[in-house]
Amino acid sequence: MSKLDHQGTGATSDAVKLELQADCYAGIWIGHAATTKDPQTGVVFLDPVTPQQLSNALAAAQAVGDDHIQQQSGGGVNPDTWTHGSSAQREKWFTAGYQKGTLAACDTFSAPSL
């Protein structure tokens, strides 16, 4: 992370790539926590994720997209100022992590498109 450009902004900036990677990791965590058992108790860490809970997680990702926040503030959408990614990008990367469940699926820095 020390090699990242933390000052840059924009739809393909390192800041956006890092945030989208975090969204993807969140998806991985939720998927695995619902299937991984505590070695001491034998109980899974989370109950299986319901469709409603998954829908709520995607809605939360959408709500914190830079485009959505800019629209809600009454200003225009300016991708050049983004630091977290669009609503669609955030949903896409959370879903990728949840469905694929691998760190390789979260490589936003090598992805041909975000």
XYZ file of N, CA and C in Angstrom:
342
model
N 0.817 -1.194 0.000
C 0.000 0.000 0.000
C 0.859 1.255 0.000
N 2.099 1.136 0.406
C 2.947 2.325 0.436
C 3.285 2.807 -0.963
N 3.119 1.958 -1.974
C 3.421 2.346 -3.348
C 2.220 2.945 -4.069
N 1.103 3.029 -3.401
C -0.102 3.567 -4.017
C -0.073 5.085 -4.018
N -0.738 5.647 -5.011
C -0.900 7.099 -5.073
C -2.132 7.451 -4.245
N -1.921 7.841 -3.003
C -3.026 8.145 -2.090
C -3.620 9.525 -2.339
N -2.974 10.342 -3.139
C -3.462 11.697 -3.403
C -4.343 11.762 -4.649
N -4.195 10.799 -5.534
C -4.931 10.830 -6.791
C -6.413 10.551 -6.615
N -7.191 11.117 -7.500
C -8.628 10.869 -7.529
C -9.013 10.487 -8.948
N -10.215 10.012 -9.106
C -10.721 9.655 -10.419
C -11.212 8.222 -10.447
N -12.005 7.925 -11.449
C -12.686 6.636 -11.540
C -11.740 5.441 -11.603
N -10.501 5.645 -12.045
C -9.543 4.540 -12.114
C -8.323 4.785 -11.220
N -8.456 5.662 -10.260
C -7.339 6.000 -9.369
C -7.018 4.843 -8.425
N -5.824 4.900 -7.848
C -5.447 3.891 -6.856
C -6.398 3.902 -5.668
N -6.882 5.081 -5.290
C -7.820 5.174 -4.163
C -9.090 4.381 -4.457
N -9.615 4.531 -5.668
C -10.823 3.797 -6.059
C -10.526 2.301 -6.117
N -9.410 1.926 -6.708
C -9.059 0.504 -6.795
C -8.950 -0.124 -5.410
N -8.369 0.599 -4.476
C -8.226 0.087 -3.113
C -9.585 -0.072 -2.430
N -10.461 0.897 -2.605
C -11.804 0.814 -2.011
C -12.608 -0.330 -2.621
N -12.507 -0.508 -3.936
C -13.234 -1.596 -4.586
C -12.685 -2.950 -4.147
N -11.382 -3.009 -3.938
C -10.783 -4.235 -3.432
C -11.326 -4.541 -2.030
N -11.481 -3.520 -1.215
C -12.048 -3.706 0.128
C -13.490 -4.201 0.045
N -14.259 -3.678 -0.905
C -15.634 -4.159 -1.096
C -15.627 -5.640 -1.461
N -14.708 -6.017 -2.325
C -14.589 -7.415 -2.736
C -14.221 -8.298 -1.544
N -13.270 -7.844 -0.739
C -12.885 -8.601 0.452
C -14.062 -8.750 1.416
N -14.895 -7.721 1.511
C -16.086 -7.812 2.370
C -17.007 -8.918 1.874
N -17.161 -9.014 0.558
C -17.974 -10.086 -0.011
C -17.407 -11.459 0.307
N -16.090 -11.595 0.191
C -15.437 -12.866 0.541
C -15.706 -13.209 2.003
N -15.521 -12.240 2.877
C -15.680 -12.486 4.309
C -17.086 -12.973 4.628
N -18.078 -12.294 4.079
C -19.460 -12.685 4.371
C -19.733 -14.100 3.884
N -19.289 -14.399 2.676
C -19.506 -15.740 2.140
C -18.831 -16.821 2.968
N -17.598 -16.578 3.362
C -16.863 -17.587 4.129
C -17.326 -17.671 5.580
N -17.688 -16.553 6.171
C -18.130 -16.577 7.571
C -19.417 -17.374 7.735
N -20.196 -17.463 6.671
C -21.449 -18.214 6.734
C -21.238 -19.710 6.492
N -20.018 -20.101 6.136
C -19.759 -21.520 5.882
C -18.597 -22.076 6.707
N -17.887 -21.209 7.414
C -16.729 -21.642 8.197
C -17.141 -21.867 9.650
N -16.783 -23.035 10.154
C -17.138 -23.370 11.537
C -16.033 -22.961 12.503
N -16.459 -22.501 13.652
C -15.539 -22.217 14.749
C -14.938 -23.557 15.177
N -13.617 -23.678 15.176
C -13.017 -24.971 15.516
C -13.304 -25.430 16.946
N -13.605 -24.511 17.830
C -13.873 -24.898 19.220
C -15.320 -25.305 19.446
N -16.247 -24.651 18.740
C -17.664 -24.935 18.982
C -18.315 -25.744 17.870
N -17.720 -25.732 16.686
C -18.326 -26.419 15.555
C -19.489 -25.667 14.938
N -19.716 -24.447 15.397
C -20.819 -23.621 14.901
C -20.268 -22.634 13.874
N -21.017 -22.442 12.781
C -20.570 -21.465 11.786
C -20.581 -20.072 12.406
N -19.680 -19.217 11.916
C -19.543 -17.877 12.482
C -20.770 -17.009 12.217
N -21.378 -17.166 11.059
C -22.608 -16.435 10.721
C -23.639 -17.422 10.227
N -24.901 -17.109 10.455
C -25.955 -17.887 9.822
C -25.850 -17.676 8.318
N -26.341 -18.627 7.521
C -26.309 -18.423 6.069
C -26.965 -17.089 5.693
N -26.367 -16.431 4.731
C -26.858 -15.127 4.292
C -28.162 -15.322 3.524
N -29.179 -14.573 3.913
C -30.465 -14.654 3.222
C -30.450 -13.748 1.992
N -31.336 -14.003 1.036
C -31.424 -13.097 -0.114
C -31.685 -11.647 0.308
N -32.478 -11.443 1.344
C -32.759 -10.085 1.816
C -31.503 -9.430 2.383
N -30.722 -10.181 3.130
C -29.478 -9.630 3.677
C -28.492 -9.283 2.561
N -28.420 -10.128 1.556
C -27.549 -9.841 0.419
C -28.035 -8.600 -0.318
N -29.336 -8.487 -0.487
C -29.912 -7.296 -1.111
C -29.588 -6.043 -0.304
N -29.670 -6.148 1.012
C -29.336 -5.010 1.882
C -27.864 -4.624 1.761
N -26.989 -5.614 1.668
C -25.556 -5.332 1.517
C -25.286 -4.627 0.194
N -25.944 -5.068 -0.863
C -25.767 -4.423 -2.166
C -26.335 -3.007 -2.159
N -27.439 -2.807 -1.469
C -28.010 -1.457 -1.355
C -27.070 -0.539 -0.582
N -26.422 -1.074 0.440
C -25.455 -0.271 1.202
C -24.268 0.102 0.327
N -23.792 -0.837 -0.476
C -22.682 -0.547 -1.390
C -23.090 0.531 -2.389
N -24.310 0.436 -2.876
C -24.815 1.429 -3.832
C -24.916 2.802 -3.190
N -25.345 2.844 -1.954
C -25.571 4.125 -1.272
C -24.291 4.900 -1.015
N -23.158 4.216 -0.971
C -21.895 4.912 -0.704
C -21.030 5.061 -1.952
N -21.627 4.830 -3.107
C -20.912 5.094 -4.355
C -20.720 6.589 -4.532
N -19.568 6.974 -5.059
C -19.296 8.401 -5.252
C -20.352 9.079 -6.112
N -20.818 8.403 -7.161
C -21.827 9.012 -8.026
C -23.121 9.265 -7.265
N -23.531 8.307 -6.457
C -24.766 8.456 -5.676
C -24.638 9.597 -4.665
N -23.509 9.643 -3.984
C -23.291 10.711 -2.997
C -23.300 12.073 -3.680
N -22.666 12.178 -4.836
C -22.650 13.451 -5.555
C -24.052 13.837 -6.027
N -24.826 12.865 -6.498
C -26.206 13.149 -6.914
C -27.039 13.612 -5.733
N -26.895 12.944 -4.596
C -27.683 13.285 -3.417
C -27.333 14.656 -2.855
N -26.122 15.112 -3.095
C -25.717 16.423 -2.583
C -26.168 17.553 -3.495
N -26.818 17.201 -4.589
C -27.357 18.215 -5.490
C -26.387 18.692 -6.549
N -25.200 18.176 -6.529
C -24.218 18.554 -7.538
C -24.221 17.572 -8.686
N -23.448 17.872 -9.672
C -23.311 16.952 -10.788
C -22.349 15.831 -10.436
N -22.417 14.785 -11.214
C -21.525 13.654 -11.024
C -20.221 13.945 -11.756
N -19.117 13.901 -11.020
C -17.806 14.187 -11.590
C -16.851 13.041 -11.267
N -16.701 12.075 -12.190
C -15.826 10.934 -11.940
C -14.372 11.311 -11.647
N -13.944 12.480 -12.083
C -12.557 12.901 -11.833
C -12.272 13.127 -10.350
N -13.317 13.268 -9.545
C -13.126 13.526 -8.113
C -13.366 12.286 -7.249
N -13.689 11.175 -7.854
C -14.030 9.976 -7.089
C -12.840 9.431 -6.314
N -13.144 8.924 -5.125
C -12.141 8.257 -4.300
C -12.613 6.880 -3.815
N -13.863 6.523 -4.104
C -14.407 5.251 -3.624
C -15.040 4.397 -4.720
N -15.298 4.962 -5.874
C -15.919 4.215 -6.956
C -17.403 4.486 -7.068
N -17.941 4.134 -8.213
C -19.369 4.337 -8.456
C -20.188 3.286 -7.717
N -21.470 3.534 -7.648
C -22.379 2.565 -7.025
C -22.295 1.222 -7.735
N -22.304 1.254 -9.062
C -22.245 0.012 -9.837
C -20.932 -0.727 -9.606
N -19.836 0.017 -9.549
C -18.542 -0.615 -9.295
C -18.517 -1.262 -7.919
N -19.045 -0.591 -6.930
C -19.006 -1.118 -5.563
C -19.846 -2.387 -5.457
N -21.011 -2.383 -6.104
C -21.849 -3.579 -6.120
C -21.144 -4.717 -6.849
N -20.545 -4.395 -7.998
C -19.861 -5.404 -8.815
C -18.762 -6.103 -8.026
N -17.928 -5.338 -7.349
C -16.786 -5.930 -6.654
C -17.206 -6.655 -5.380
N -18.209 -6.167 -4.664
C -18.728 -6.904 -3.510
C -19.262 -8.255 -3.982
N -20.040 -8.231 -5.055
C -20.628 -9.457 -5.596
C -19.553 -10.430 -6.064
N -18.513 -9.915 -6.710
C -17.420 -10.784 -7.169
C -16.790 -11.511 -5.987
N -16.538 -10.794 -4.919
C -15.959 -11.430 -3.739
C -16.889 -12.458 -3.129
N -18.157 -12.114 -3.033
C -19.139 -13.012 -2.430
C -19.297 -14.285 -3.263
N -19.420 -14.129 -4.578
C -19.675 -15.278 -5.441
C -18.435 -16.126 -5.697
N -17.291 -15.485 -5.892
C -16.080 -16.231 -6.243
C -15.287 -16.669 -5.022
N -15.283 -15.860 -3.978
C -14.671 -16.251 -2.718
C -13.162 -16.400 -2.708
N -12.469 -15.796 -3.667
C -11.011 -15.920 -3.709
C -10.351 -14.543 -3.726
N -9.136 -14.479 -3.196
C -8.387 -13.226 -3.235
C -8.083 -12.821 -4.675
N -7.835 -13.793 -5.535
C -7.538 -13.493 -6.937
C -8.696 -12.756 -7.608
N -9.908 -13.032 -7.181
C -11.080 -12.367 -7.761
C -11.131 -10.893 -7.397
N -10.331 -10.485 -6.426
C -10.365 -9.111 -5.915
C -9.194 -8.257 -6.389
N -8.492 -8.698 -7.404
C -7.324 -7.951 -7.877
C -7.753 -6.783 -8.761
N -8.205 -5.733 -8.130
C -8.653 -4.543 -8.866
C -7.499 -3.838 -9.564
N -6.292 -4.028 -9.091
C -5.144 -3.333 -9.675
C -4.717 -3.938 -11.010
N -5.090 -5.187 -11.274
C -4.775 -5.829 -12.546
C -5.997 -5.989 -13.441
N -7.151 -5.637 -12.940
C -8.390 -5.825 -13.703
C -8.387 -4.948 -14.958
N -8.823 -5.501 -16.098
C -8.868 -4.699 -17.321
C -9.880 -3.557 -17.255
N -10.887 -3.725 -16.433
C -11.861 -2.647 -16.203
C -12.374 -2.779 -14.783
N -12.789 -1.647 -14.247
C -13.289 -1.656 -12.877
C -14.803 -1.740 -12.879
